[in-house]
GROMACS .gro file of N, CA, C and O in nm:
model
  364
    1MET      N    1   5.963 -16.910  -2.724
    1MET     CA    2   5.843 -16.849  -2.676
    1MET      C    3   5.858 -16.698  -2.692
    1MET      O    4   5.955 -16.639  -2.652
    2ARG      N    5   5.756 -16.634  -2.743
    2ARG     CA    6   5.755 -16.491  -2.768
    2ARG      C    7   5.737 -16.416  -2.638
    2ARG      O    8   5.644 -16.454  -2.559
    3ARG      N    9   5.819 -16.313  -2.616
    3ARG     CA   10   5.807 -16.230  -2.494
    3ARG      C   11   5.710 -16.112  -2.516
    3ARG      O   12   5.713 -16.056  -2.630
    4SER      N   13   5.636 -16.070  -2.417
    4SER     CA   14   5.553 -15.954  -2.422
    4SER      C   15   5.646 -15.831  -2.416
    4SER      O   16   5.761 -15.840  -2.378
    5LYS      N   17   5.590 -15.715  -2.452
    5LYS     CA   18   5.663 -15.593  -2.436
    5LYS      C   19   5.705 -15.570  -2.292
    5LYS      O   20   5.815 -15.524  -2.265
    6LEU      N   21   5.614 -15.602  -2.202
    6LEU     CA   22   5.648 -15.592  -2.058
    6LEU      C   23   5.767 -15.677  -2.021
    6LEU      O   24   5.859 -15.633  -1.953
    7GLU      N   25   5.767 -15.801  -2.067
    7GLU     CA   26   5.875 -15.886  -2.033
    7GLU      C   27   6.010 -15.842  -2.101
    7GLU      O   28   6.112 -15.848  -2.032
    8MET      N   29   6.002 -15.791  -2.219
    8MET     CA   30   6.125 -15.739  -2.286
    8MET      C   31   6.176 -15.622  -2.206
    8MET      O   32   6.297 -15.608  -2.180
    9ASN      N   33   6.092 -15.527  -2.166
    9ASN     CA   34   6.130 -15.414  -2.091
    9ASN      C   35   6.189 -15.448  -1.954
    9ASN      O   36   6.284 -15.397  -1.909
   10LEU      N   37   6.125 -15.546  -1.888
   10LEU     CA   38   6.178 -15.596  -1.759
   10LEU      C   39   6.315 -15.658  -1.776
   10LEU      O   40   6.401 -15.641  -1.693
   11ASP      N   41   6.333 -15.734  -1.886
   11ASP     CA   42   6.464 -15.794  -1.916
   11ASP      C   43   6.569 -15.689  -1.925
   11ASP      O   44   6.681 -15.699  -1.870
   12ILE      N   45   6.539 -15.580  -1.996
   12ILE     CA   46   6.634 -15.469  -2.011
   12ILE      C   47   6.667 -15.411  -1.880
   12ILE      O   48   6.784 -15.387  -1.844
   13LEU      N   49   6.566 -15.379  -1.798
   13LEU     CA   50   6.585 -15.322  -1.666
   13LEU      C   51   6.671 -15.414  -1.575
   13LEU      O   52   6.758 -15.364  -1.507
   14LYS      N   53   6.639 -15.540  -1.578
   14LYS     CA   54   6.715 -15.641  -1.500
   14LYS      C   55   6.861 -15.637  -1.534
   14LYS      O   56   6.950 -15.645  -1.447
   15ILE      N   57   6.892 -15.642  -1.666
   15ILE     CA   58   7.030 -15.642  -1.712
   15ILE      C   59   7.100 -15.514  -1.666
   15ILE      O   60   7.214 -15.521  -1.615
   16LEU      N   61   7.035 -15.401  -1.690
   16LEU     CA   62   7.101 -15.273  -1.646
   16LEU      C   63   7.121 -15.263  -1.497
   16LEU      O   64   7.219 -15.210  -1.448
   17ALA      N   65   7.025 -15.317  -1.421
   17ALA     CA   66   7.032 -15.315  -1.275
   17ALA      C   67   7.148 -15.409  -1.225
   17ALA      O   68   7.219 -15.375  -1.133
   18SER      N   69   7.160 -15.521  -1.284
   18SER     CA   70   7.254 -15.622  -1.237
   18SER      C   71   7.395 -15.603  -1.294
   18SER      O   72   7.496 -15.633  -1.228
   19GLN      N   73   7.407 -15.549  -1.416
   19GLN     CA   74   7.538 -15.544  -1.484
   19GLN      C   75   7.587 -15.408  -1.509
   19GLN      O   76   7.694 -15.385  -1.563
   20GLY      N   77   7.513 -15.306  -1.468
   20GLY     CA   78   7.551 -15.168  -1.491
   20GLY      C   79   7.524 -15.117  -1.631
   20GLY      O   80   7.461 -15.180  -1.710
   21PRO      N   81   7.578 -14.995  -1.653
   21PRO     CA   82   7.557 -14.932  -1.787
   21PRO      C   83   7.598 -15.023  -1.901
   21PRO      O   84   7.695 -15.096  -1.890
   22GLY      N   85   7.520 -15.011  -2.010
   22GLY     CA   86   7.549 -15.091  -2.125
   22GLY      C   87   7.534 -15.020  -2.257
   22GLY      O   88   7.451 -14.929  -2.265
   23LYS      N   89   7.609 -15.063  -2.353
   23LYS     CA   90   7.599 -15.011  -2.492
   23LYS      C   91   7.488 -15.087  -2.560
   23LYS      O   92   7.450 -15.194  -2.520
   24LEU      N   93   7.441 -15.032  -2.672
   24LEU     CA   94   7.332 -15.092  -2.749
   24LEU      C   95   7.372 -15.234  -2.788
   24LEU      O   96   7.292 -15.330  -2.775
   25LYS      N   97   7.490 -15.254  -2.843
   25LYS     CA   98   7.534 -15.388  -2.889
   25LYS      C   99   7.538 -15.491  -2.774
   25LYS      O  100   7.494 -15.606  -2.787
   26GLN      N  101   7.584 -15.443  -2.658
   26GLN     CA  102   7.588 -15.530  -2.543
   26GLN      C  103   7.447 -15.575  -2.504
   26GLN      O  104   7.425 -15.692  -2.470
   27LEU      N  105   7.358 -15.478  -2.500
   27LEU     CA  106   7.221 -15.507  -2.465
   27LEU      C  107   7.154 -15.596  -2.568
   27LEU      O  108   7.074 -15.684  -2.535
   28MET      N  109   7.186 -15.581  -2.696
   28MET     CA  110   7.131 -15.667  -2.799
   28MET      C  111   7.172 -15.813  -2.774
   28MET      O  112   7.091 -15.904  -2.784
   29ASP      N  113   7.299 -15.828  -2.742
   29ASP     CA  114   7.349 -15.967  -2.717
   29ASP      C  115   7.286 -16.029  -2.593
   29ASP      O  116   7.249 -16.149  -2.593
   30LYS      N  117   7.265 -15.950  -2.490
   30LYS     CA  118   7.214 -16.004  -2.364
   30LYS      C  119   7.061 -16.019  -2.362
   30LYS      O  120   7.011 -16.109  -2.292
   31THR      N  121   6.989 -15.943  -2.440
   31THR     CA  122   6.844 -15.953  -2.443
   31THR      C  123   6.793 -16.041  -2.563
   31THR      O  124   6.680 -16.080  -2.564
   32ASP      N  125   6.884 -16.069  -2.656
   32ASP     CA  126   6.847 -16.144  -2.775
   32ASP      C  127   6.732 -16.071  -2.854
   32ASP      O  128   6.645 -16.134  -2.908
   33LEU      N  129   6.742 -15.936  -2.858
   33LEU     CA  130   6.650 -15.859  -2.935
   33LEU      C  131   6.724 -15.795  -3.051
   33LEU      O  132   6.840 -15.768  -3.051
   34SER      N  133   6.650 -15.775  -3.162
   34SER     CA  134   6.704 -15.705  -3.278
   34SER      C  135   6.732 -15.556  -3.243
   34SER      O  136   6.679 -15.503  -3.142
   35ARG      N  137   6.818 -15.494  -3.319
   35ARG     CA  138   6.853 -15.353  -3.290
   35ARG      C  139   6.727 -15.265  -3.290
   35ARG      O  140   6.710 -15.187  -3.203
   36SER      N  141   6.639 -15.284  -3.386
   36SER     CA  142   6.524 -15.194  -3.395
   36SER      C  143   6.426 -15.222  -3.279
   36SER      O  144   6.373 -15.123  -3.222
   37VAL      N  145   6.403 -15.346  -3.241
   37VAL     CA  146   6.311 -15.375  -3.130
   37VAL      C  147   6.372 -15.322  -3.003
   37VAL      O  148   6.299 -15.261  -2.921
   38LEU      N  149   6.499 -15.347  -2.980
   38LEU     CA  150   6.564 -15.300  -2.860
   38LEU      C  151   6.558 -15.148  -2.852
   38LEU      O  152   6.528 -15.089  -2.748
   39LYS      N  153   6.588 -15.080  -2.965
   39LYS     CA  154   6.587 -14.933  -2.966
   39LYS      C  155   6.447 -14.880  -2.933
   39LYS      O  156   6.433 -14.784  -2.854
   40GLN      N  157   6.340 -14.947  -2.983
   40GLN     CA  158   6.205 -14.905  -2.953
   40GLN      C  159   6.180 -14.915  -2.805
   40GLN      O  160   6.118 -14.824  -2.740
   41ASN      N  161   6.221 -15.028  -2.751
   41ASN     CA  162   6.198 -15.049  -2.604
   41ASN      C  163   6.279 -14.949  -2.522
   41ASN      O  164   6.231 -14.894  -2.426
   42LEU      N  165   6.407 -14.924  -2.559
   42LEU     CA  166   6.486 -14.828  -2.487
   42LEU      C  167   6.426 -14.687  -2.499
   42LEU      O  168   6.422 -14.614  -2.396
   43ASP      N  169   6.373 -14.650  -2.614
   43ASP     CA  170   6.309 -14.518  -2.628
   43ASP      C  171   6.194 -14.510  -2.536
   43ASP      O  172   6.172 -14.403  -2.473
   44PHE      N  173   6.107 -14.615  -2.524
   44PHE     CA  174   5.999 -14.617  -2.436
   44PHE      C  175   6.042 -14.599  -2.291
   44PHE      O  176   5.989 -14.520  -2.215
   45LEU      N  177   6.143 -14.681  -2.252
   45LEU     CA  178   6.195 -14.670  -2.117
   45LEU      C  179   6.251 -14.535  -2.082
   45LEU      O  180   6.238 -14.490  -1.967
   46ILE      N  181   6.315 -14.472  -2.177
   46ILE     CA  182   6.366 -14.339  -2.156
   46ILE      C  183   6.257 -14.239  -2.138
   46ILE      O  184   6.254 -14.157  -2.050
   47GLN      N  185   6.151 -14.244  -2.223
   47GLN     CA  186   6.035 -14.159  -2.210
   47GLN      C  187   5.965 -14.171  -2.074
   47GLN      O  188   5.914 -14.074  -2.023
   48GLN      N  189   5.975 -14.290  -2.018
   48GLN     CA  190   5.907 -14.316  -1.886
   48GLN      C  191   6.005 -14.288  -1.770
   48GLN      O  192   5.972 -14.308  -1.651
   49ASN      N  193   6.120 -14.236  -1.798
   49ASN     CA  194   6.225 -14.205  -1.699
   49ASN      C  195   6.266 -14.326  -1.619
   49ASN      O  196   6.294 -14.320  -1.499
   50LEU      N  197   6.271 -14.441  -1.686
   50LEU     CA  198   6.319 -14.562  -1.623
   50LEU      C  199   6.461 -14.594  -1.660
   50LEU      O  200   6.533 -14.664  -1.591
   51VAL      N  201   6.509 -14.540  -1.780
   51VAL     CA  202   6.640 -14.559  -1.828
   51VAL      C  203   6.685 -14.419  -1.878
   51VAL      O  204   6.600 -14.339  -1.924
   52GLU      N  205   6.812 -14.394  -1.874
   52GLU     CA  206   6.864 -14.269  -1.934
   52GLU      C  207   6.988 -14.301  -2.021
   52GLU      O  208   7.054 -14.402  -1.997
   53GLU      N  209   7.012 -14.215  -2.116
   53GLU     CA  210   7.129 -14.224  -2.201
   53GLU      C  211   7.240 -14.146  -2.137
   53GLU      O  212   7.212 -14.032  -2.091
   54GLN      N  213   7.361 -14.193  -2.139
   54GLN     CA  214   7.476 -14.118  -2.101
   54GLN      C  215   7.578 -14.122  -2.211
   54GLN      O  216   7.613 -14.231  -2.262
   55ASN      N  217   7.628 -14.004  -2.250
   55ASN     CA  218   7.723 -13.999  -2.357
   55ASN      C  219   7.864 -13.987  -2.296
   55ASN      O  220   7.888 -13.900  -2.212
   56LEU      N  221   7.949 -14.077  -2.335
   56LEU     CA  222   8.083 -14.079  -2.282
   56LEU      C  223   8.187 -14.072  -2.397
   56LEU      O  224   8.226 -14.174  -2.448
   57GLY      N  225   8.221 -13.955  -2.438
   57GLY     CA  226   8.325 -13.933  -2.541
   57GLY      C  227   8.309 -14.021  -2.661
   57GLY      O  228   8.238 -14.118  -2.666
   58LYS      N  229   8.375 -13.988  -2.768
   58LYS     CA  230   8.375 -14.056  -2.896
   58LYS      C  231   8.233 -14.106  -2.937
   58LYS      O  232   8.218 -14.210  -2.996
   59ALA      N  233   8.136 -14.027  -2.902
   59ALA     CA  234   7.997 -14.051  -2.937
   59ALA      C  235   7.949 -14.187  -2.887
   59ALA      O  236   7.858 -14.251  -2.942
   60GLU      N  237   8.010 -14.240  -2.780
   60GLU     CA  238   7.966 -14.362  -2.719
   60GLU      C  239   7.844 -14.334  -2.630
   60GLU      O  240   7.850 -14.247  -2.539
   61VAL      N  241   7.738 -14.408  -2.652
   61VAL     CA  242   7.619 -14.392  -2.571
   61VAL      C  243   7.600 -14.517  -2.485
   61VAL      O  244   7.604 -14.634  -2.532
   62PHE      N  245   7.582 -14.492  -2.355
   62PHE     CA  246   7.553 -14.600  -2.259
   62PHE      C  247   7.418 -14.581  -2.207
   62PHE      O  248   7.370 -14.470  -2.188
   63TYR      N  249   7.348 -14.690  -2.180
   63TYR     CA  250   7.217 -14.687  -2.120
   63TYR      C  251   7.225 -14.724  -1.970
   63TYR      O  252   7.299 -14.825  -1.936
   64VAL      N  253   7.159 -14.648  -1.883
   64VAL     CA  254   7.172 -14.663  -1.740
   64VAL      C  255   7.031 -14.663  -1.684
   64VAL      O  256   6.948 -14.582  -1.718
   65ILE      N  257   7.006 -14.755  -1.589
   65ILE     CA  258   6.878 -14.759  -1.521
   65ILE      C  259   6.865 -14.643  -1.419
   65ILE      O  260   6.972 -14.609  -1.356
   66THR      N  261   6.756 -14.577  -1.408
   66THR     CA  262   6.737 -14.466  -1.319
   66THR      C  263   6.686 -14.520  -1.182
   66THR      O  264   6.649 -14.636  -1.165
   67GLU      N  265   6.679 -14.430  -1.084
   67GLU     CA  266   6.622 -14.470  -0.952
   67GLU      C  267   6.481 -14.515  -0.970
   67GLU      O  268   6.434 -14.610  -0.910
   68ARG      N  269   6.408 -14.441  -1.056
   68ARG     CA  270   6.264 -14.484  -1.079
   68ARG      C  271   6.260 -14.622  -1.144
   68ARG      O  272   6.174 -14.699  -1.115
   69GLY      N  273   6.353 -14.647  -1.234
   69GLY     CA  274   6.360 -14.777  -1.299
   69GLY      C  275   6.385 -14.887  -1.201
   69GLY      O  276   6.325 -14.994  -1.211
   70LEU      N  277   6.474 -14.862  -1.104
   70LEU     CA  278   6.497 -14.961  -1.002
   70LEU      C  279   6.373 -14.984  -0.916
   70LEU      O  280   6.340 -15.103  -0.881
   71LYS      N  281   6.302 -14.879  -0.882
   71LYS     CA  282   6.182 -14.896  -0.803
   71LYS      C  283   6.073 -14.973  -0.880
   71LYS      O  284   6.013 -15.066  -0.820
   72VAL      N  285   6.060 -14.946  -1.006
   72VAL     CA  286   5.956 -15.012  -1.086
   72VAL      C  287   5.997 -15.163  -1.096
   72VAL      O  288   5.917 -15.251  -1.079
   73LEU      N  289   6.124 -15.186  -1.121
   73LEU     CA  290   6.173 -15.325  -1.134
   73LEU      C  291   6.151 -15.402  -1.005
   73LEU      O  292   6.106 -15.515  -1.011
   74ASN      N  293   6.179 -15.340  -0.896
   74ASN     CA  294   6.162 -15.409  -0.769
   74ASN      C  295   6.015 -15.438  -0.728
   74ASN      O  296   5.988 -15.529  -0.653
   75VAL      N  297   5.925 -15.364  -0.788
   75VAL     CA  298   5.786 -15.385  -0.761
   75VAL      C  299   5.725 -15.480  -0.863
   75VAL      O  300   5.655 -15.577  -0.832
   76VAL      N  301   5.752 -15.458  -0.992
   76VAL     CA  302   5.686 -15.533  -1.099
   76VAL      C  303   5.745 -15.672  -1.122
   76VAL      O  304   5.672 -15.769  -1.142
   77ALA      N  305   5.876 -15.686  -1.112
   77ALA     CA  306   5.939 -15.822  -1.142
   77ALA      C  307   5.886 -15.929  -1.051
   77ALA      O  308   5.847 -16.036  -1.101
   78PRO      N  309   5.874 -15.905  -0.920
   78PRO     CA  310   5.819 -16.014  -0.837
   78PRO      C  311   5.675 -16.051  -0.871
   78PRO      O  312   5.637 -16.166  -0.862
   79ILE      N  313   5.597 -15.951  -0.909
   79ILE     CA  314   5.460 -15.980  -0.945
   79ILE      C  315   5.456 -16.064  -1.071
   79ILE      O  316   5.379 -16.163  -1.074
   80ILE      N  317   5.536 -16.033  -1.169
   80ILE     CA  318   5.540 -16.110  -1.296
   80ILE      C  319   5.583 -16.251  -1.266
   80ILE      O  320   5.528 -16.350  -1.319
   81GLU      N  321   5.682 -16.267  -1.178
   81GLU     CA  322   5.731 -16.403  -1.145
   81GLU      C  323   5.618 -16.483  -1.084
   81GLU      O  324   5.599 -16.605  -1.108
   82GLU      N  325   5.538 -16.424  -0.996
   82GLU     CA  326   5.424 -16.495  -0.937
   82GLU      C  327   5.318 -16.532  -1.038
   82GLU      O  328   5.261 -16.642  -1.034
   83VAL      N  329   5.290 -16.438  -1.130
   83VAL     CA  330   5.187 -16.460  -1.231
   83VAL      C  331   5.229 -16.577  -1.319
   83VAL      O  332   5.145 -16.657  -1.363
   84ARG      N  333   5.362 -16.588  -1.351
   84ARG     CA  334   5.405 -16.697  -1.435
   84ARG      C  335   5.385 -16.833  -1.371
   84ARG      O  336   5.371 -16.937  -1.438
   85LYS      N  337   5.373 -16.838  -1.237
   85LYS     CA  338   5.348 -16.967  -1.170
   85LYS      C  339   5.207 -17.015  -1.177
   85LYS      O  340   5.178 -17.132  -1.160
   86ILE      N  341   5.117 -16.926  -1.204
   86ILE     CA  342   4.975 -16.965  -1.204
   86ILE      C  343   4.935 -17.066  -1.310
   86ILE      O  344   4.868 -17.167  -1.269
   87PRO      N  345   4.979 -17.059  -1.435
   87PRO     CA  346   4.940 -17.165  -1.531
   87PRO      C  347   4.986 -17.304  -1.482
   87PRO      O  348   4.917 -17.403  -1.508
   88ALA      N  349   5.101 -17.311  -1.415
   88ALA     CA  350   5.151 -17.443  -1.374
   88ALA      C  351   5.058 -17.499  -1.267
   88ALA      O  352   5.042 -17.623  -1.255
   89LEU      N  353   4.991 -17.414  -1.190
   89LEU     CA  354   4.898 -17.459  -1.090
   89LEU      C  355   4.772 -17.514  -1.148
   89LEU      O  356   4.700 -17.594  -1.088
   90LEU      N  357   4.737 -17.471  -1.266
   90LEU     CA  358   4.612 -17.506  -1.332
   90LEU      C  359   4.615 -17.639  -1.401
   90LEU      O  360   4.511 -17.692  -1.440
   91HIS      N  361   4.736 -17.693  -1.428
   91HIS     CA  362   4.745 -17.820  -1.497
   91HIS      C  363   4.743 -17.938  -1.410
   91HIS      O  364   4.784 -17.946  -1.302
   0.00000   0.00000   0.00000
């Protein structure tokens, strides 16, 4: 099933919140997104101040969820989970 942009972004935030800073390759494996799609989503999340890049020597870039990202995740994720339950109620 195809995920919406919102769902992809929430998946990224959930992973960073639960597992800590991650490299691009690690996030690709955990989100099952291509490099280009993941990078687009990360760029959006960075622009919204939900995620930030941290450079740690040897040109290694790690992605970290911000305080704002945690707040958004804690508000939006429960709402999305409830919305997903609605179609099941209609059948």
